[in-house]
Short mmCIF file of C-alpha atoms in Angstrom, two decimals:
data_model
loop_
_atom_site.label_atom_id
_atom_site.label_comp_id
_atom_site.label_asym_id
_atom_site.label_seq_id
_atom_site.Cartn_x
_atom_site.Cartn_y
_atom_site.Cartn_z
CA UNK A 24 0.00 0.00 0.00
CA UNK A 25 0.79 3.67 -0.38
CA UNK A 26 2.21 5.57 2.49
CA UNK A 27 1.63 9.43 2.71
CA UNK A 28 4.83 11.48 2.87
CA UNK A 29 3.96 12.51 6.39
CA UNK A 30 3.88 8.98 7.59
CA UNK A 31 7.67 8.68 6.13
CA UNK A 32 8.87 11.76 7.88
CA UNK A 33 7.59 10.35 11.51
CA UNK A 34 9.02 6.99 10.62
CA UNK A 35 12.75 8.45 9.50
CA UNK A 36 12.66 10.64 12.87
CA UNK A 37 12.55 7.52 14.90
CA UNK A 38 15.27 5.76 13.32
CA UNK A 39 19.04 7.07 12.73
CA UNK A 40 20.42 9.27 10.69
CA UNK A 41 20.23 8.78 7.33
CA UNK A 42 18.33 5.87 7.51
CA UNK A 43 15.72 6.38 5.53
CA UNK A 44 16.13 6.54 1.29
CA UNK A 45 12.84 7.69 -0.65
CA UNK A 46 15.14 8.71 -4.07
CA UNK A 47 13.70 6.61 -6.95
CA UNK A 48 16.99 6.66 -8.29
CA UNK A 49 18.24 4.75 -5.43
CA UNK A 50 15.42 2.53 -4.56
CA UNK A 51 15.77 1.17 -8.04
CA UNK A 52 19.33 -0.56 -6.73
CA UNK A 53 17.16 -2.16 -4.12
CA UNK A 54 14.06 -3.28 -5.86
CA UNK A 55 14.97 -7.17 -6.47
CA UNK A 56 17.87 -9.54 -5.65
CA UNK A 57 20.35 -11.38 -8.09
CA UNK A 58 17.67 -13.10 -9.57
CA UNK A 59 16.99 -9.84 -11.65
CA UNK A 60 12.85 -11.07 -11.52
CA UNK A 61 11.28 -8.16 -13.29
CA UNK A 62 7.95 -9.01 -11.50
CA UNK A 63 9.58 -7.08 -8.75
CA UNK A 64 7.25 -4.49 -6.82
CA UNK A 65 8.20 -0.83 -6.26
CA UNK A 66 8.39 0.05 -2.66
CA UNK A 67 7.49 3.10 -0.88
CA UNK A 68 11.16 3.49 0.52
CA UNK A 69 14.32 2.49 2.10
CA UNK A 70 15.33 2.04 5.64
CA UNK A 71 19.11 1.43 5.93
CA UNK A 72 18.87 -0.06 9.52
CA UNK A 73 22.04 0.92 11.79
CA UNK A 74 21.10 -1.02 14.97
CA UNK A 75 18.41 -3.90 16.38
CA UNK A 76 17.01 -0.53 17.91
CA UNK A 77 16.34 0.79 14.30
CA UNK A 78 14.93 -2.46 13.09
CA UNK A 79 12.83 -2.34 16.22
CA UNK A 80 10.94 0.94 15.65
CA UNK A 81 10.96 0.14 11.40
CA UNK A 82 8.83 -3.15 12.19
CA UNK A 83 6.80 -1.46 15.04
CA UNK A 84 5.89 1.96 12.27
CA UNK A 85 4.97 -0.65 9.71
CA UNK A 86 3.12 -3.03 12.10
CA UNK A 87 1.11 0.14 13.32
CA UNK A 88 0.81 1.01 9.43
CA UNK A 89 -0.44 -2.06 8.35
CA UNK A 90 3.18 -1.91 5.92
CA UNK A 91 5.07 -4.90 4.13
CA UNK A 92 8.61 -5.16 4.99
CA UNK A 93 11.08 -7.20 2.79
CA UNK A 94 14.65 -7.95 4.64
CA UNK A 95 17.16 -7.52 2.42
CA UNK A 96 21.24 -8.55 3.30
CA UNK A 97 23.87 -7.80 0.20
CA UNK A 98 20.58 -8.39 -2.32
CA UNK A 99 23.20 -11.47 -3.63
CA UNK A 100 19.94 -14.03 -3.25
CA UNK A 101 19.04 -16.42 -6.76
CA UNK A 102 15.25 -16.93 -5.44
CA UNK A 103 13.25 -13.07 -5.54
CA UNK A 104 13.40 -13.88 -1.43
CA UNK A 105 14.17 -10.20 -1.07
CA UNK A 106 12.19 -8.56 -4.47
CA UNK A 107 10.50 -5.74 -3.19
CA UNK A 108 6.61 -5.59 -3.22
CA UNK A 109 4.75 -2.38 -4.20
CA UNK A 110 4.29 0.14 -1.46
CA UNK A 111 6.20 -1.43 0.66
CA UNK A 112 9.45 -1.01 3.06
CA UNK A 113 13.02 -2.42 1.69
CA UNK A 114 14.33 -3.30 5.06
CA UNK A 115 18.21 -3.65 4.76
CA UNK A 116 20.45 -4.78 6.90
CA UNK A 117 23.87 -3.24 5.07
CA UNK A 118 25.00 -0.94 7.40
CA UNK A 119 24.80 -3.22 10.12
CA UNK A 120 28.20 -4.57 9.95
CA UNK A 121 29.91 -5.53 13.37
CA UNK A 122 32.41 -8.60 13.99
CA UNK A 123 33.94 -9.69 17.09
CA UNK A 124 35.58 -12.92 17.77
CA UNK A 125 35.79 -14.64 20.88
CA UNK A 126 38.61 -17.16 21.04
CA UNK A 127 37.72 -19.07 24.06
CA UNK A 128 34.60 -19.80 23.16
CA UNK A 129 35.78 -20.11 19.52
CA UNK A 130 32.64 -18.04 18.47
CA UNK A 131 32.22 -15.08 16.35
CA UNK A 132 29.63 -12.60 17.11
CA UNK A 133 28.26 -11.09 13.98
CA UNK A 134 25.60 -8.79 13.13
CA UNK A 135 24.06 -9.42 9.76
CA UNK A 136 25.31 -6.81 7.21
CA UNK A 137 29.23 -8.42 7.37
CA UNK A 138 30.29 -10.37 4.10
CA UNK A 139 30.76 -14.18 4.42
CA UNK A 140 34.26 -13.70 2.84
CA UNK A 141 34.81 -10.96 6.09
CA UNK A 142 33.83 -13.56 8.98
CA UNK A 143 36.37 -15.82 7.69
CA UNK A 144 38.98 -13.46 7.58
CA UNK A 145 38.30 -12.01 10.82
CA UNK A 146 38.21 -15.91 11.74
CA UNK A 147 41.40 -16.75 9.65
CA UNK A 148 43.49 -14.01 12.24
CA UNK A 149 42.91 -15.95 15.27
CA UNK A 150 43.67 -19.14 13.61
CA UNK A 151 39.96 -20.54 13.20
CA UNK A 152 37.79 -21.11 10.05
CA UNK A 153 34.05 -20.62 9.44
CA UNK A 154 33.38 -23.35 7.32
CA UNK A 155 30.31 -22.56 4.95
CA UNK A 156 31.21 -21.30 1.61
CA UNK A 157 28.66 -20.07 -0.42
CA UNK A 158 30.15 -19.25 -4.66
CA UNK A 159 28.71 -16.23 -3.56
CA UNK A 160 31.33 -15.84 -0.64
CA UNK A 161 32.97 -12.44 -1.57
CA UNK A 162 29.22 -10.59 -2.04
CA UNK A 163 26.79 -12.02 0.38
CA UNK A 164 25.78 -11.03 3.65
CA UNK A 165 25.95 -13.76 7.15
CA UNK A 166 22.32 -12.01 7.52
CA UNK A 167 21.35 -13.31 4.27
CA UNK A 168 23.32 -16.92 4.75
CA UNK A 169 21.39 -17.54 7.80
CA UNK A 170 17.83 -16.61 6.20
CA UNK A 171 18.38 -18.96 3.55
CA UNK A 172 20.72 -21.60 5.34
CA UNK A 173 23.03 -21.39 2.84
CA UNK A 174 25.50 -23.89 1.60
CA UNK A 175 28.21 -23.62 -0.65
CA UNK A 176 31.43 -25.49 -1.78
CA UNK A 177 32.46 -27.01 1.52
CA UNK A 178 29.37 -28.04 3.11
CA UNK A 179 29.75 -31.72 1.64
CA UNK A 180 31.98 -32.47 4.65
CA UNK A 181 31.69 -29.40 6.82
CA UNK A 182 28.21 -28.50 7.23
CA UNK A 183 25.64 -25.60 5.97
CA UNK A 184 25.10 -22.47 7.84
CA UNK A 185 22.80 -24.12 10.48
CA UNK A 186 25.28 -26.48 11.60
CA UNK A 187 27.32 -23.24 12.73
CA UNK A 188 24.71 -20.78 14.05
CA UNK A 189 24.79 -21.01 17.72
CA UNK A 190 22.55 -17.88 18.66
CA UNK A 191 20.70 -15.38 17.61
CA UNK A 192 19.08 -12.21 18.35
CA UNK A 193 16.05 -11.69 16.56
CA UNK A 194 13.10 -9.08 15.84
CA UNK A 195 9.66 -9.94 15.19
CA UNK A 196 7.00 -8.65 13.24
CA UNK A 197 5.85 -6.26 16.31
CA UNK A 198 9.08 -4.90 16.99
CA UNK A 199 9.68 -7.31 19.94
CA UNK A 200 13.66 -8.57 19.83
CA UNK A 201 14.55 -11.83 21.31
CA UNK A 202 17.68 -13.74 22.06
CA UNK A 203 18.01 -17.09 21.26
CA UNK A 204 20.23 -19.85 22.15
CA UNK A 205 24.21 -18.31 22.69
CA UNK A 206 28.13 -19.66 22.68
CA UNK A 207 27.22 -22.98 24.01
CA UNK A 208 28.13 -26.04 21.72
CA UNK A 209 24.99 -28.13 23.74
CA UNK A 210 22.03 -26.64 24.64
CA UNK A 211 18.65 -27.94 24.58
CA UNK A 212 16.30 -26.00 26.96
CA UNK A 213 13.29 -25.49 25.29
CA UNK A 214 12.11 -25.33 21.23
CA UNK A 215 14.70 -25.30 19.32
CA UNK A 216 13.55 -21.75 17.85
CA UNK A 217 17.52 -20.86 17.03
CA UNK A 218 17.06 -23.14 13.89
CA UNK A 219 13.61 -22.19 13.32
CA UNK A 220 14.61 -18.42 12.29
CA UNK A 221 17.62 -19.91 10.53
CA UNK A 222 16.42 -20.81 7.02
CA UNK A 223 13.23 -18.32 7.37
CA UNK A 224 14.14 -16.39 4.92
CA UNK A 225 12.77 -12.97 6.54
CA UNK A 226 9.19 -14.56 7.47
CA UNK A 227 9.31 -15.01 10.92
CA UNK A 228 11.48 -12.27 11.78
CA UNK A 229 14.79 -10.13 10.95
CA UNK A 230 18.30 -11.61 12.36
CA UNK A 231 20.03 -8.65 13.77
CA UNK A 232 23.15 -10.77 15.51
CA UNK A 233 24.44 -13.74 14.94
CA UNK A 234 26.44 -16.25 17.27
CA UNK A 235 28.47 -18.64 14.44
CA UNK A 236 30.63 -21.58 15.60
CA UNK A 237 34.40 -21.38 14.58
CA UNK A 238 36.57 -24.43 14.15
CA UNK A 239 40.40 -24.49 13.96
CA UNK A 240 41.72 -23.40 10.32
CA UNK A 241 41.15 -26.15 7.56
CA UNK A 242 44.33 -28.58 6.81
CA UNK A 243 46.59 -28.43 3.80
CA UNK A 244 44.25 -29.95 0.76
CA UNK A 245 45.09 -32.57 -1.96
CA UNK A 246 43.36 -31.98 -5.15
CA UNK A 247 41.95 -34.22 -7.88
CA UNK A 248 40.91 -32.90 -11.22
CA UNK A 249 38.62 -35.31 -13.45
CA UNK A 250 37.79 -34.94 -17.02
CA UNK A 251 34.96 -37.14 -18.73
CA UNK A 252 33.18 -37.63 -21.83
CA UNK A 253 29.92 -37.22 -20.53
CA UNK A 254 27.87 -35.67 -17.30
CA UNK A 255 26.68 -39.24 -16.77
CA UNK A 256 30.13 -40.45 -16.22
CA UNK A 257 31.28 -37.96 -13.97
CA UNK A 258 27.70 -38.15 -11.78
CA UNK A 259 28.52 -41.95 -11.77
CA UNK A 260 31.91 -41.36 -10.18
CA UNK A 261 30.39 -38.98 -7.48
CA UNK A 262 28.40 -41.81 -6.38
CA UNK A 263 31.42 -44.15 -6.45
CA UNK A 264 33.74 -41.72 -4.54
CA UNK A 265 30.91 -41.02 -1.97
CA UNK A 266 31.09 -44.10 -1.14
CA UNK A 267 33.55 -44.54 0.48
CA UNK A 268 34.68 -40.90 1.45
CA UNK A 269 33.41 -37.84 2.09
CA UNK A 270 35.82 -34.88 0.07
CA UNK A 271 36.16 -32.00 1.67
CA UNK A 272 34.68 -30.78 -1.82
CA UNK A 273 33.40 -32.31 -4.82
CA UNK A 274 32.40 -30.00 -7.32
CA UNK A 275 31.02 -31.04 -11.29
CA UNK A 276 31.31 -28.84 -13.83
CA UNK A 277 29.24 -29.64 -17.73
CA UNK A 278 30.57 -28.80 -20.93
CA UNK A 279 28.97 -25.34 -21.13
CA UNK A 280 30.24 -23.98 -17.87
CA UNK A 281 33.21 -24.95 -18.30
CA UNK A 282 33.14 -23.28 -21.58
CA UNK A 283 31.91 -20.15 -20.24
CA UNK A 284 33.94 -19.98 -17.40
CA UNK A 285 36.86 -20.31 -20.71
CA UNK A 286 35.46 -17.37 -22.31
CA UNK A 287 35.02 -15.09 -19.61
CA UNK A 288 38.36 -15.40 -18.11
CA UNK A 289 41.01 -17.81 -19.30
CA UNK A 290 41.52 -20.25 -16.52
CA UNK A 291 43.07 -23.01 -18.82
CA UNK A 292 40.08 -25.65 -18.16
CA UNK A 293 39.74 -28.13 -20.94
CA UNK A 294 37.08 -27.10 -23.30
CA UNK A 295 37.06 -30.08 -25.21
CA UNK A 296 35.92 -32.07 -22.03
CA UNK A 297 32.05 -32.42 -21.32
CA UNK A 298 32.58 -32.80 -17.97
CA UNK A 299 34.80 -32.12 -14.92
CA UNK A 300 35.29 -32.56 -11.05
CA UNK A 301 36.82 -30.53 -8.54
CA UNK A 302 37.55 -32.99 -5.58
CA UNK A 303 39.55 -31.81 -2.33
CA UNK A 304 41.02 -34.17 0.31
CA UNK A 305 41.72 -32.60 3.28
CA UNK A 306 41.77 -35.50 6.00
CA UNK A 307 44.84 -35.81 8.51
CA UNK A 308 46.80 -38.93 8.54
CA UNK A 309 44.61 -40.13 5.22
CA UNK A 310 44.50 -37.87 2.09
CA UNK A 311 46.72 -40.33 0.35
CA UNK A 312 44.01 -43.02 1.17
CA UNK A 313 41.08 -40.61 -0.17
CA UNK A 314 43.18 -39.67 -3.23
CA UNK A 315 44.14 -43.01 -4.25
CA UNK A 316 40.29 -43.90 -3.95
CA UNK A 317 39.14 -40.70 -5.45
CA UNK A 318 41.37 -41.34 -9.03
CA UNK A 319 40.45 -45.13 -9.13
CA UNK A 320 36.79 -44.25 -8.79
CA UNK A 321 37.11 -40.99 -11.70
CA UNK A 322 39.03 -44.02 -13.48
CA UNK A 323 36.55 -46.79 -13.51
CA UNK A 324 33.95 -44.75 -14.06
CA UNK A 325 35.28 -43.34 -17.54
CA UNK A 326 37.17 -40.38 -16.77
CA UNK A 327 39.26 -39.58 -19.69
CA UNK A 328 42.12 -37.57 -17.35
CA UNK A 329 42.77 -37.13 -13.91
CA UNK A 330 45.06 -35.09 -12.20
CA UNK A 331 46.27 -34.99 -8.75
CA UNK A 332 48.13 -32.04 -6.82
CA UNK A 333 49.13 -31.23 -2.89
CA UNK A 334 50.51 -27.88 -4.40
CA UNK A 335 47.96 -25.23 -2.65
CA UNK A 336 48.51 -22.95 -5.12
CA UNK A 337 47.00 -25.17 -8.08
CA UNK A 338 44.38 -26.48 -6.23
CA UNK A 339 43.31 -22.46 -5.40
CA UNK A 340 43.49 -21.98 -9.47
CA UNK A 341 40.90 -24.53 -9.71
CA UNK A 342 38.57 -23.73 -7.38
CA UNK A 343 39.10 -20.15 -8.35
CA UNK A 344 37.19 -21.33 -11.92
CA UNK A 345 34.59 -23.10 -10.05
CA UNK A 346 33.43 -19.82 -8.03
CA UNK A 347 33.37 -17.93 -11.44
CA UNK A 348 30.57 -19.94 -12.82
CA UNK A 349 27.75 -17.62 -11.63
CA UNK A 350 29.53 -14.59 -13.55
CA UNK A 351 30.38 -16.36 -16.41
CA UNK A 352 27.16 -17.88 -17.37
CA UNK A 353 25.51 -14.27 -17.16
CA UNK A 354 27.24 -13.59 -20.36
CA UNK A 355 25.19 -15.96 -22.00
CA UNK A 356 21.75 -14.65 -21.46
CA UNK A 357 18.83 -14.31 -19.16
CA UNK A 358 19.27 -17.01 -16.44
CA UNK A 359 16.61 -19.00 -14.43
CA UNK A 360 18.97 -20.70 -11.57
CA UNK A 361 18.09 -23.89 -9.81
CA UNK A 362 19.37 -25.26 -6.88
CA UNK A 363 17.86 -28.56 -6.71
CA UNK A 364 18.91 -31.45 -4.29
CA UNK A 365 18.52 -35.67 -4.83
CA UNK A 366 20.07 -38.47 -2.75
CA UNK A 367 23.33 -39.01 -3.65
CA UNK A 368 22.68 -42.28 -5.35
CA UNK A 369 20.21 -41.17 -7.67
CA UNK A 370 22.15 -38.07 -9.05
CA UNK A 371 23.00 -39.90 -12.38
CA UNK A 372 19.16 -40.08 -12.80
CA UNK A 373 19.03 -36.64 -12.05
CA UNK A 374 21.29 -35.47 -15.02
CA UNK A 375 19.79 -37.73 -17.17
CA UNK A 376 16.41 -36.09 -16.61
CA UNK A 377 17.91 -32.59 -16.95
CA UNK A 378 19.12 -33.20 -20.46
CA UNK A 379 15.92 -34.57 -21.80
CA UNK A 380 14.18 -31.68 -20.03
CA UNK A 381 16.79 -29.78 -22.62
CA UNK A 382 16.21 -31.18 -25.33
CA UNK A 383 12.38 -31.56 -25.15
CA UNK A 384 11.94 -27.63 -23.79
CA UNK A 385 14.66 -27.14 -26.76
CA UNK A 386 16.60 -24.69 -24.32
CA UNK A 387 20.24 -24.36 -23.13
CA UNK A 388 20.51 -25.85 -19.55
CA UNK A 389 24.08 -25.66 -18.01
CA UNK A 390 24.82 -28.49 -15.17
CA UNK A 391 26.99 -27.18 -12.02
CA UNK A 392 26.90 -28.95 -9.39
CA UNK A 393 28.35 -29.19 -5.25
CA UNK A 394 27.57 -32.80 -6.01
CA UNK A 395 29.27 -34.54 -3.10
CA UNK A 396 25.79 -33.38 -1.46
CA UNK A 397 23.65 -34.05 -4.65
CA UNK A 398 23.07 -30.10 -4.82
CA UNK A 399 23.02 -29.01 -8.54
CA UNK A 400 22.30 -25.81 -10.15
CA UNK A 401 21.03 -26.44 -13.50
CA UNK A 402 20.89 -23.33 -15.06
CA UNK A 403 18.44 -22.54 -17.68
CA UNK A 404 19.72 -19.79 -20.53
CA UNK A 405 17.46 -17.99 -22.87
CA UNK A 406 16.79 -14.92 -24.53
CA UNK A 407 13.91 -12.94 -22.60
CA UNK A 408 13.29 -10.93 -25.52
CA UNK A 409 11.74 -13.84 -27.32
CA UNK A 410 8.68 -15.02 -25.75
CA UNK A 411 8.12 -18.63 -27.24
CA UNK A 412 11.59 -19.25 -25.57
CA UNK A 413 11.19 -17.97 -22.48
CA UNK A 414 7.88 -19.91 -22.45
CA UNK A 415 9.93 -23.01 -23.50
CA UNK A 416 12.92 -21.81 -20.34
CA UNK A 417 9.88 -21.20 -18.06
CA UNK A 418 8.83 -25.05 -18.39
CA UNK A 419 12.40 -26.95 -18.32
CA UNK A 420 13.08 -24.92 -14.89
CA UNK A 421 8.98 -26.07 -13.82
CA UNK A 422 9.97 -29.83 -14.95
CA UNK A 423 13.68 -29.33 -13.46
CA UNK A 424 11.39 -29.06 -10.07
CA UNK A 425 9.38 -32.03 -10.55
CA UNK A 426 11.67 -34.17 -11.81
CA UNK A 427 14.22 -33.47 -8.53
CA UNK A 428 10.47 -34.05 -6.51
CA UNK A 429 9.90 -37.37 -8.35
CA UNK A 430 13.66 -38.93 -7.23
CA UNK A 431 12.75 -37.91 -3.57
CA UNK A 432 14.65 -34.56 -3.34
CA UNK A 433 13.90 -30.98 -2.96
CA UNK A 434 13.35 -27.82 -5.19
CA UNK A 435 15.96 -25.82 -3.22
CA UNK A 436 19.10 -26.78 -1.35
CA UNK A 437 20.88 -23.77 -0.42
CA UNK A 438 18.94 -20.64 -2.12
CA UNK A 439 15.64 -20.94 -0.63
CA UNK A 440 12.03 -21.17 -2.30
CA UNK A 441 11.76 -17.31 -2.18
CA UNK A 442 9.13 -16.32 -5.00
CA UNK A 443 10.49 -18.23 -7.96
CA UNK A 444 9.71 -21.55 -6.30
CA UNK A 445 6.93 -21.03 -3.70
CA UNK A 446 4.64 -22.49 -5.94
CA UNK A 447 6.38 -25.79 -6.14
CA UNK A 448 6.73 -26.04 -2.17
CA UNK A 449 3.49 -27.51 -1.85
CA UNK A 450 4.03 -30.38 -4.39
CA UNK A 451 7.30 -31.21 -2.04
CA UNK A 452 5.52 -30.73 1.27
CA UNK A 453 1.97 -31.84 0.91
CA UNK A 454 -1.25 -29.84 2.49
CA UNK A 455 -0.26 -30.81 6.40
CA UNK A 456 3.22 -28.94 6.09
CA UNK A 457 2.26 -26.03 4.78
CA UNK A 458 -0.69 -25.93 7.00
CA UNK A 459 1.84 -26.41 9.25
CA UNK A 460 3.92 -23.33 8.39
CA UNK A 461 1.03 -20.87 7.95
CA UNK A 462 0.14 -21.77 11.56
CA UNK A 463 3.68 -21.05 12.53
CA UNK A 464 3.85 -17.62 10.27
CA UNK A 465 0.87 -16.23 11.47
CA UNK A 466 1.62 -16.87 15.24
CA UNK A 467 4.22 -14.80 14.46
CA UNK A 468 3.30 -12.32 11.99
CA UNK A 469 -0.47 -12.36 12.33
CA UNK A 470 -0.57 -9.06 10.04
CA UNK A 471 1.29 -10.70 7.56
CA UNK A 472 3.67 -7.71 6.94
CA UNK A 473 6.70 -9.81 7.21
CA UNK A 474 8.27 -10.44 3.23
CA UNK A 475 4.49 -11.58 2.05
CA UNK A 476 4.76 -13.54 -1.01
CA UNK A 477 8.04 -15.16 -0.54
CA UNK A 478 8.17 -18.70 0.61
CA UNK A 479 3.76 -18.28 0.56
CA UNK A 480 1.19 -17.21 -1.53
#
């Protein structure tokens, strides 16, 4: 809804200075996430939140207003989770951006506007690690990691962002802020509400502090390099290596990313090859063990090459190529990005469907995959300017759903359902879960002003 000028003015002289953006100019920057949807709304205005105590009085003005309020972290989402609706309040969490890490309880306490790629550094100069690794590491927010429970390259032996999130402080819909669990490794008085806010994606509430586990800093890494003939082979050797072992990343790659990844910035990847992993060993005492097993599974199951490395440096180059994906295949057209998740085991069956859903939509679909977890990211390409093919891209990414649905898996790993997917959540879920989470958001939004339209209709 609308919101008279006045109505701005009294919210902006609650909150801090400069908190408050109503330039069109600028609001356009913060009207949709990096899934570029151009069903985005256009919101009413801005609030650059400083503090909880600014969040606090933005959701208790637009709870009193009857106002939507999308959270938004670094706006580096793939779902439309933060796409503004019209009239409403961007609610970001940018300038919110303090890190402080607590050795002895190996613990960093975070509030949500810091980068990913900034807690681990902060981490990295005590000598600890923060494990999850999102592609998106450099450019997206802990705030935005937690609302989505986001994943990344490491999490096929490490974890995903609940496994680290301790604590949390936490505002609701009326303005209410709440702490939740704290630097204890075991805990279990009560709900377990930490987790329930983690994975939300700005529903329930907005994460204004964090409390993230640290572990001591990652060992040295061995590093395999596969090449195969087909995406078949190399999903058949992820489900030979697994196995036995659990990398400390295995990462696929199809002919087209690779490709891309080629053209957009020479990183001396094969482009003849229609397939590659990126596997790390990083176990003490036993990498030789993993390795050995890692190159006779790539071996047996048809890999054309493989190459194996302890130099750091190398392995770095590679994994450097692998994080350039996302960039690179935005050179190619408009994107719709999948992030859907099978059972290790059935992951060949998964490909397979994906490149008859290519060929019988008649539409580009690049395979990238963490695929020691069974995560891929088919990625559908097409040209929005013609509309029989985006029709045609519209359906592969629809049937790219079902088909992950149909093998027992889910329609989103690490990105969340956002508004691109909600409407597949119920085919997943059935009617008793999401009755099930409506009873849950409204008991805590009972206004609804909380991101409607993400996640729920």
């Amino acid at each position: 809804m609308s919101t008279p000028d006045t109505e701005i003015a009294t919210l902006a002289a609650g909150l801090s200075d400069g908190a408050v953006l109503t330039d069109p100019a600028v609001i356009e920057g913060y009207r949709r996430d990096a899934a570029a949807d151009p069903k985005s709304g256009l919101p009413r205005a801005v609030v650059r939140a400083a503090s909880t105590e600014d969040v606090q009085a933005m959701l208790r003005w637009a709870s009193a207003h009857g106002v939507a309020v999308v959270p938004r972290g670094a706006g580096s989402g793939l779902s439309g989770g933060a796409n503004a609706v019209d009239g409403g309040i961007i609610l970001s969490t940018e300038r919110m951006r303090q890190v402080r890490i607590d050795t002895a309880n190996r613990t960093a306490v975070v509030q949500p506007g810091v980068l990913n790629s900034e807690v681990k550094r902060a981490a990295a100069e005590h000598g600890l690690w923060y494990p999850p690794d999102p592609a998106s590491v450099e450019i997206s927010s802990i705030g935005g990691n937690a609302a989505t429970n986001a994943g990344g390259l490491c999490c096929v032996k490490y974890g995903v962002t609940s496994d680290y999130v301790l604590g949390m402080e936490v505002v609701l819909a009326d303005g209410t802020a709440v702490r939740l669990g704290g630097p204890r490794l075991k805990d279990v008085a009560g709900l377990s509400l930490t987790k329930l806010f983690v994975g939300s994606e700005g529903i329930l509430g907005v994460i204004t502090e964090l409390t993230l586990r640290l572990i001591p800093a990652q060992p040295p890494a061995s590093t395999v390099v596969a090449v195969f003939a087909s995406v078949q082979d190399a999903a058949d050797a992820v489900v030979a290596i697994t196995a036995k072992v659990r990398p400390a990343m295995l990462e696929l790659m199809d002919h087209a990313s690779i490709n891309a990844v080629e053209d957009y910035s020479r990183m001396g990847l094969d482009r003849e090859a229609q397939a590659l992993l990126l596997i790390q060993s990083d176990a003490p005492g036993a990498a030789q063990e993993e390795i050995a097993h890692i190159v006779a599974a790539c071996e047996t199951s048809g890999a054309t090459e493989v190459f194996a490395t302890d130099d750091a440096e190398e392995g770095a180059g590679f994994t450097a190529a692998r994080r350039l994906v996302g960039l690179a295949l935005m050179q190619l057209g408009t994107l719709l990005l999948e992030d859907v998740t099978v059972p290790i085991p059935v992951l060949p069956e998964l490909v397979a469907g994906i490149k008859r859903v290519a060929e019988d939509c008649d539409v580009l679909i690049c395979v990238v995959a963490h695929a020691g977890d069974g995560n891929t990211h088919p990625v559908v390409v097409f040209d929005a300017d013609d509309p029989d093919m985006s029709a045609r891209a519209e359906m592969a990414f629809a049937r790219v759903m079902q088909l992950a649905i149909a093998l027992g898996g889910t329609i989103t790993g690490e990105h969340g359902v956002g508004r691109l997917k909600r409407d597949w959540l119920p085919m997943q879920l059935g009617d008793d879960v999401m009755a099930l989470t409506r009873r849950i958001k409204e008991a805590l939004d009972p206004h609804g002003i909380l991101n409607p339209g993400a996640v729920l209709r």
